[in-house]
Coordinates of C-alpha atoms in Angstrom, one line a residue:
M169 CA 4.1 -4.4 -4.6
S170 CA 5.0 -3.6 -1.1
N171 CA 4.7 -7.5 0.2
E172 CA 6.0 -10.0 -2.9
V173 CA 2.8 -11.6 -3.2
V174 CA 2.6 -13.2 -6.5
L175 CA -0.6 -13.1 -8.4
E176 CA -2.5 -15.8 -10.0
S177 CA -3.5 -15.7 -13.4
A178 CA -6.4 -13.4 -14.5
G179 CA -8.2 -16.3 -15.7
T180 CA -8.4 -17.9 -12.6
L181 CA -11.1 -17.1 -9.7
H182 CA -8.0 -16.2 -7.1
G183 CA -6.6 -14.2 -9.7
Q184 CA -9.4 -12.0 -10.3
L185 CA -10.3 -12.2 -6.6
Q186 CA -6.6 -10.3 -5.9
R187 CA -7.3 -7.8 -8.6
G188 CA -10.8 -6.9 -7.2
L189 CA -12.7 -7.7 -10.4
G190 CA -16.3 -7.5 -10.3
R191 CA -17.1 -10.7 -12.3
A192 CA -15.2 -12.6 -9.2
A193 CA -17.8 -11.2 -7.1
R194 CA -20.3 -12.5 -9.1
R195 CA -18.9 -15.6 -9.8
A196 CA -17.7 -16.2 -6.4
A197 CA -21.4 -17.7 -4.7
E198 CA -21.4 -20.2 -7.6
R199 CA -17.6 -21.8 -7.0
A200 CA -16.8 -24.5 -4.1
G201 CA -13.8 -22.9 -2.2
A202 CA -14.3 -19.2 -3.2
G203 CA -14.0 -18.2 0.2
E204 CA -10.6 -19.4 1.1
Y205 CA -9.5 -17.3 -1.9
V206 CA -11.3 -14.2 -0.2
Y207 CA -9.5 -15.4 3.1
D208 CA -5.9 -15.3 1.5
C209 CA -6.5 -12.2 -0.5
V210 CA -7.2 -10.7 3.1
R211 CA -4.1 -12.4 4.8
R212 CA -1.6 -11.9 1.9
D213 CA -2.7 -8.0 0.7
P214 CA -2.4 -8.6 -3.1
R215 CA -2.7 -4.9 -3.8
W216 CA -0.1 -3.4 -6.1
D217 CA 0.2 -0.6 -4.5
P218 CA -2.4 -0.1 -1.3
R219 CA -1.3 3.6 -1.1
C220 CA -4.4 4.1 -3.5
E221 CA -6.0 0.7 -4.3
S222 CA -9.1 0.0 -2.4
R223 CA -10.0 -3.5 -1.8
G224 CA -11.6 -3.6 1.9
L225 CA -15.1 -2.6 1.3
Y226 CA -14.7 -5.7 -2.1
Y227 CA -13.7 -8.3 0.3
A228 CA -15.9 -7.8 3.3
R229 CA -18.8 -7.6 0.8
L230 CA -17.8 -11.0 -0.3
M231 CA -17.6 -12.2 3.4
V232 CA -21.0 -11.1 3.7
D233 CA -22.1 -12.6 0.1
L234 CA -20.7 -16.1 1.2
E235 CA -21.5 -15.6 4.8
L236 CA -18.1 -16.2 5.8
P237 CA -16.8 -15.7 9.2
A238 CA -14.8 -13.2 10.8
G239 CA -12.8 -15.5 12.4
P240 CA -10.4 -16.4 10.4
V241 CA -9.2 -12.8 9.6
A242 CA -8.9 -12.6 13.8
E243 CA -6.4 -15.9 13.6
H244 CA -4.5 -14.1 11.0
L245 CA -4.4 -10.8 13.0
F246 CA -2.9 -12.6 16.1
D247 CA -0.7 -14.9 14.5
P248 CA 3.0 -14.9 16.4
S249 CA 4.3 -13.3 13.4
D250 CA 2.6 -10.0 14.1
H251 CA 5.1 -9.2 17.2
T252 CA 7.9 -10.1 14.8
D253 CA 7.3 -9.2 11.4
Q254 CA 7.6 -4.8 11.4
G255 CA 5.8 -3.9 8.2
D256 CA 2.4 -3.0 8.9
W257 CA 1.4 -4.3 5.4
R258 CA 0.3 -7.3 7.1
V259 CA -2.4 -6.3 9.1
E260 CA -3.6 -3.1 7.6
L261 CA -5.9 -4.7 4.7
A262 CA -7.1 -7.1 7.4
L263 CA -8.5 -4.2 9.4
D264 CA -10.0 -2.3 6.8
V265 CA -11.9 -5.3 5.8
L266 CA -13.2 -5.7 9.7
S267 CA -13.9 -1.8 9.3
R268 CA -16.5 -2.7 6.8
L269 CA -18.0 -5.8 8.1
V270 CA -18.8 -3.2 11.3
R271 CA -20.3 -0.8 8.4
L272 CA -22.1 -3.8 6.7
S273 CA -24.0 -4.5 10.0
R274 CA -21.3 -7.3 10.7
R275 CA -20.8 -6.3 14.5
E276 CA -18.7 -9.2 15.4
A277 CA -15.7 -7.9 13.6
A278 CA -15.7 -4.8 16.5
P279 CA -14.4 -6.7 19.3
I280 CA -11.9 -8.3 17.3
L281 CA -10.5 -4.8 16.0
R282 CA -11.3 -3.6 20.1
R283 CA -8.6 -6.8 21.0
Y284 CA -6.0 -5.8 18.7
A285 CA -6.0 -2.3 19.8
E286 CA -5.1 -3.6 23.0
E287 CA -2.8 -6.2 22.0
G288 CA -1.5 -5.9 18.3
A289 CA 1.6 -4.8 17.3
H290 CA 0.0 -2.3 15.2
W291 CA -2.5 -1.0 17.8
F292 CA -2.4 2.1 16.8
D293 CA -3.9 1.5 13.1
A294 CA -6.7 -0.3 14.9
L295 CA -7.6 2.9 17.5
D296 CA -7.5 4.7 14.2
T297 CA -9.7 2.5 12.2
L298 CA -12.1 2.3 15.7
V299 CA -12.1 6.0 15.7
E300 CA -13.0 6.3 12.0
L301 CA -16.1 4.2 12.2
G302 CA -17.6 6.9 14.5
D303 CA -19.1 5.0 17.3
P304 CA -18.6 5.7 20.7
S305 CA -20.1 2.3 21.6
L306 CA -17.3 0.5 20.6
T307 CA -14.6 2.2 22.0
I308 CA -15.7 2.6 25.6
G309 CA -12.3 2.5 27.8
L310 CA -10.4 2.9 24.8
D311 CA -9.6 6.7 25.4
E312 CA -7.6 5.4 28.6
L313 CA -5.4 3.8 26.3
A314 CA -5.4 6.1 23.8
A315 CA -3.9 8.5 26.5
A316 CA -1.4 6.2 27.6
R317 CA -0.2 5.3 24.9
C318 CA 0.1 8.0 22.4
D319 CA 2.5 11.2 22.6
D320 CA 1.7 14.4 21.0
R321 CA 2.0 13.7 17.7
A322 CA 0.3 10.4 17.5
L323 CA -2.9 11.9 19.3
G324 CA -2.7 14.5 16.3
M325 CA -2.6 12.0 14.0
L326 CA -5.8 10.2 15.7
I327 CA -7.8 13.4 15.7
P328 CA -9.6 13.8 12.6
A329 CA -10.2 17.1 10.7
G330 CA -14.0 17.2 11.2
Y331 CA -16.4 16.3 14.0
N332 CA -16.4 12.7 15.6
P333 CA -18.6 11.8 18.2
V334 CA -15.3 9.0 19.6
I335 CA -12.8 12.1 19.9
E336 CA -15.2 14.0 21.4
T337 CA -16.3 11.4 24.3
W338 CA -12.9 10.8 24.8
A339 CA -11.8 14.6 25.0
A340 CA -14.7 15.2 27.8
R341 CA -12.7 12.5 29.8
Q342 CA -9.0 12.5 29.2
P343 CA -7.6 16.1 29.4
R344 CA -4.5 15.0 27.3
I345 CA -7.0 14.3 24.3
A346 CA -8.8 17.5 25.1
E347 CA -5.8 19.5 24.6
A348 CA -4.8 17.6 21.2
L349 CA -8.4 18.5 19.9
A350 CA -8.2 22.0 21.1
R351 CA -4.5 22.4 19.3
R352 CA -6.2 20.4 16.1
R353 CA -9.2 22.9 15.9
E354 CA -6.6 25.9 16.5
A355 CA -4.6 24.8 13.6
G356 CA -7.9 24.3 11.5
R357 CA -8.9 28.1 11.9
A358 CA -5.1 29.3 10.9
R359 CA -4.5 31.1 8.1
R360 CA -1.6 31.4 5.9
P361 CA -0.4 35.8 6.2
A362 CA -1.3 37.7 3.5
G363 CA 1.7 39.8 3.4
A364 CA 4.1 37.1 1.9
A365 CA 1.8 36.1 -1.0
A366 CA 1.2 39.7 -1.5
D367 CA 5.2 39.9 -1.6
R368 CA 5.3 37.5 -4.5
G369 CA 2.7 39.1 -6.4
E370 CA 4.6 42.1 -6.9
R371 CA 7.9 40.3 -7.8
T372 CA 9.1 40.4 -11.3
E373 CA 8.7 37.1 -13.4
A374 CA 12.6 37.2 -13.1
E375 CA 12.8 37.7 -9.6
L376 CA 10.6 35.0 -9.1
L377 CA 12.6 32.5 -11.3
D378 CA 15.2 33.3 -9.4
L379 CA 13.7 32.8 -5.9
A380 CA 12.9 29.1 -7.5
R381 CA 16.2 27.9 -8.5
R382 CA 17.7 29.1 -5.1
Q383 CA 15.2 26.6 -3.6
G384 CA 15.4 28.3 -0.5
D385 CA 12.7 29.8 1.7
G386 CA 10.2 31.3 -0.3
A387 CA 10.9 28.8 -3.4
I388 CA 7.7 26.9 -3.1
G389 CA 5.7 30.2 -3.0
A390 CA 7.3 31.4 -6.3
I391 CA 6.7 28.4 -8.0
F392 CA 3.0 28.6 -7.2
E393 CA 2.6 32.3 -8.3
L394 CA 4.9 31.5 -11.5
G395 CA 2.3 28.7 -12.4
R396 CA -0.5 31.3 -11.3
R397 CA 0.5 33.6 -13.9
R398 CA 1.1 31.0 -16.7
T399 CA 4.2 31.9 -17.6
L400 CA 6.5 29.8 -19.9
A401 CA 9.0 30.1 -18.4
L402 CA 8.2 27.5 -15.7
L403 CA 8.8 25.2 -18.4
D404 CA 12.1 26.1 -18.1
L405 CA 12.3 25.4 -14.6
A406 CA 10.8 22.3 -15.1
E407 CA 13.8 21.0 -17.0
E408 CA 16.0 22.2 -14.7
L409 CA 14.2 20.6 -11.6
L410 CA 12.8 17.2 -12.9
P411 CA 15.7 15.4 -14.3
A412 CA 17.4 15.8 -10.6
R413 CA 16.1 13.4 -8.2
P414 CA 12.8 14.1 -6.7
S415 CA 12.4 16.4 -4.5
R416 CA 9.4 18.8 -3.1
F417 CA 10.5 21.3 -5.7
G418 CA 9.7 19.3 -8.7
G419 CA 6.6 18.2 -7.3
A420 CA 6.2 21.9 -6.7
V421 CA 6.4 22.5 -10.5
C422 CA 4.2 19.1 -11.6
R423 CA 1.5 20.8 -9.5
A424 CA 2.0 24.4 -10.9
L425 CA 2.0 22.9 -14.3
R426 CA -1.4 21.3 -13.9
E427 CA -2.7 24.7 -14.4
Y428 CA -1.4 25.4 -17.6
G429 CA -3.7 24.4 -21.0
P430 CA -2.6 23.7 -24.6
E431 CA 0.1 26.3 -24.9
T432 CA 2.5 23.4 -23.1
L433 CA 2.0 21.0 -26.0
P434 CA 4.9 21.5 -28.1
R435 CA 7.5 21.2 -25.0
A436 CA 5.6 18.4 -23.8
R437 CA 5.9 16.1 -27.0
V438 CA 9.7 17.0 -27.0
W439 CA 9.8 15.7 -23.5
A440 CA 7.8 12.5 -23.9
A441 CA 9.6 11.6 -26.7
Q442 CA 13.6 12.6 -25.4
R443 CA 13.2 10.9 -22.2
G444 CA 15.3 13.3 -20.7
G445 CA 13.8 13.3 -17.1
C446 CA 10.5 15.3 -17.9
E447 CA 9.0 12.4 -19.9
D448 CA 6.1 11.8 -17.0
M449 CA 5.1 15.3 -16.9
G450 CA 5.6 15.6 -20.9
L451 CA 2.9 12.8 -21.1
R452 CA 0.3 14.0 -18.5
I453 CA 0.3 17.0 -20.5
L454 CA -0.3 14.9 -23.6
A455 CA -3.5 12.8 -21.9
R456 CA -4.9 15.9 -21.6
Y457 CA -4.2 18.6 -24.2
G458 CA -2.9 16.4 -27.1
T459 CA -4.6 16.1 -30.2
R460 CA -5.0 13.4 -32.8
Q461 CA -1.6 13.8 -34.4
D462 CA -0.3 12.3 -30.8
I463 CA -2.5 9.0 -31.1
P464 CA 0.6 7.5 -32.6
F465 CA 2.7 7.9 -29.9
L466 CA 0.2 7.2 -26.8
M467 CA -0.5 4.2 -28.8
D468 CA 3.1 2.8 -28.9
E469 CA 3.0 4.0 -24.8
L470 CA 0.6 1.9 -23.9
R471 CA 1.5 -1.1 -26.0
G472 CA 4.6 -1.1 -24.4
A473 CA 3.1 -0.5 -21.0
V474 CA 0.9 -3.5 -21.6
G475 CA 3.8 -5.8 -23.0
R476 CA 6.0 -4.7 -19.7
S477 CA 3.1 -5.3 -17.7
E478 CA 4.1 -1.9 -16.2
W479 CA 0.7 -0.3 -15.3
H480 CA 1.7 2.7 -13.7
D481 CA 3.2 4.1 -17.2
A482 CA 0.0 3.0 -18.5
A483 CA -2.2 5.7 -16.9
S484 CA -1.5 8.4 -19.1
P485 CA -1.7 6.7 -22.6
I486 CA -5.3 5.5 -21.6
E487 CA -6.2 8.8 -20.0
G488 CA -5.1 10.5 -23.3
L489 CA -6.5 7.9 -25.9
G490 CA -9.9 7.6 -24.3
R491 CA -9.9 11.4 -24.0
L492 CA -9.0 11.4 -27.8
R493 CA -11.6 8.6 -28.7
A494 CA -9.0 6.0 -30.4
G495 CA -10.8 3.4 -31.4
E496 CA -7.8 1.6 -32.2
A497 CA -6.9 1.3 -28.5
V498 CA -9.9 -0.8 -27.7
P499 CA -8.1 -4.2 -27.7
L500 CA -5.3 -3.0 -25.6
L501 CA -7.7 -1.3 -23.0
K502 CA -9.5 -4.8 -22.7
T503 CA -6.6 -6.7 -22.1
A504 CA -5.4 -4.2 -19.8
W505 CA -9.1 -4.1 -17.9
T506 CA -8.7 -7.8 -17.4
E507 CA -4.5 -8.5 -16.4
S508 CA -3.8 -5.0 -14.6
T509 CA -2.5 -5.9 -11.5
Y510 CA -3.3 -2.1 -10.7
A511 CA -6.8 -1.9 -9.5
Y512 CA -6.4 2.1 -9.3
L513 CA -6.2 1.6 -13.4
R514 CA -9.3 0.1 -14.2
P515 CA -11.2 3.9 -13.4
R516 CA -9.5 5.1 -16.8
I517 CA -9.8 2.4 -18.6
L518 CA -13.3 1.8 -18.6
T519 CA -13.7 5.7 -18.9
A520 CA -12.0 5.4 -22.2
L521 CA -13.4 2.4 -23.2
T522 CA -17.3 4.3 -22.6
R523 CA -15.8 7.1 -24.7
T524 CA -14.2 5.2 -27.5
A525 CA -16.4 2.0 -27.7
P526 CA -19.9 2.4 -25.9
H527 CA -21.4 -0.9 -27.1
T528 CA -18.3 -2.8 -26.1
A529 CA -18.2 -0.9 -22.9
E530 CA -21.7 -1.8 -21.9
S531 CA -20.3 -5.6 -20.5
Y532 CA -17.7 -3.8 -18.8
T533 CA -19.9 -1.2 -16.8
V534 CA -22.0 -4.3 -16.0
E535 CA -19.0 -6.2 -14.4
G536 CA -17.9 -2.5 -13.2
L537 CA -20.9 -2.5 -10.8
W538 CA -19.2 -5.3 -8.6
D539 CA -15.7 -3.3 -8.8
C540 CA -13.3 -3.1 -5.9
E541 CA -12.1 0.9 -6.8
E542 CA -14.7 3.4 -5.9
G543 CA -14.1 5.1 -9.6
V544 CA -15.0 2.2 -11.4
R545 CA -18.6 1.3 -9.5
L546 CA -18.9 5.3 -10.0
E547 CA -18.8 5.1 -14.2
A548 CA -20.8 2.0 -13.9
V549 CA -23.6 3.0 -11.9
R550 CA -23.5 6.0 -14.7
S551 CA -23.1 3.9 -17.7
A552 CA -24.6 0.5 -17.0
P553 CA -27.9 -1.0 -19.5
L554 CA -30.5 -1.2 -16.9
T555 CA -31.1 -4.6 -16.8
E556 CA -33.3 -6.8 -14.1
D557 CA -30.0 -7.8 -12.8
T558 CA -28.7 -4.2 -12.7
R559 CA -31.7 -2.6 -11.5
I560 CA -31.3 -5.1 -8.3
R561 CA -27.6 -4.1 -8.1
L562 CA -28.5 0.0 -8.2
Q563 CA -30.9 -0.3 -5.6
R564 CA -28.5 -2.3 -3.3
L565 CA -25.6 0.0 -4.2
H566 CA -28.2 3.2 -3.1
L567 CA -29.2 1.7 -0.1
D568 CA -25.8 0.1 1.5
T569 CA -24.6 2.5 3.9
A570 CA -21.1 1.4 3.8
E571 CA -20.8 2.5 0.1
E572 CA -19.4 5.9 -0.9
P573 CA -22.1 9.0 -0.6
G574 CA -21.8 9.8 -4.4
I575 CA -22.2 6.2 -5.4
R576 CA -25.3 5.7 -3.3
A577 CA -26.7 9.0 -5.2
A578 CA -26.0 8.3 -8.5
A579 CA -27.5 4.8 -8.0
A580 CA -30.5 6.0 -6.7
T581 CA -30.8 8.4 -9.5
R582 CA -30.7 5.9 -12.3
G583 CA -32.8 3.7 -10.4
L584 CA -35.8 5.8 -10.6

């Protein structure tokens, strides 16, 4: 965890709110003091991995449901420590929550974002958040700040890939922003020269392996060409590169191997068992293509990960056991759902539960309609039993413009 926040027990409302569990969102309205727990989560980001876990919409919805003012979030942003604490983790979640509040029609959150863009230590993050909201009325005058403070690289980072009305408005007023926008559009039109790809396609397998092993110019392309051909020699290359320190070449091998199929299983079983540096890739292959003979090994891996509370290590075993509909995994899946501090794991858990024990999964799919993770909500929308309560929730998800489009569409279909 990036900020060393200690999570409370999963049996407490505070601990459940920290984990982003749907049961906590449903209980919060009935518990005195729940609002302070929500503020604490926003102030002290409880995510195990902020790069992939979601909490912004979850806490913003709770603030709306509990009628919590945005003032305490502003107080957190403008605390004197803002200019002494260099880590952006302190404000990242708070800015996301304010952005989600704006999308939930709590417009009083917008001036706080604007003020932080003007005065805060991590002003660029707030500026980027305001651009993403795409409402020029919230950013009047901030084009001058962006042009004055951002160098060419920062301006390039500020400009989204697609059309954005804020950037378009700013570009009409600021030549530097207009130039950055033009560069972004030109980069979007750029295409890789066909000659390099054609040259790789003409090389023999041995030549491509030699090029990849030299790890120089053209090595990444050679690795992907080997993957495109699905040559088993790439497995030998994996054994050479993956045990070494992480590199972009090893990463390319892992991406290329995703295109392979069951033919990799014999080697994957060896990798997973020997733990010689390729075990993560081996487990991923077992999760995707393993057979029932792999269930005991996957069960051992899941049992160990849950026992150690090393939730990242549980991802591949859960995926594989769910795909294989291994009913013996259900007790561990239920424990992982409740205890895991890694919310990004829960979409895999819910999918595995619905496949292995559909009746048991029903209560988890209902809870999942309130979960912090998009993947959980989507699976829950598709699978939750239709009752009066779930129909009301599905309607709310369908009508909520802050919700992800795929979830809104799925909720509309189920609600018909």
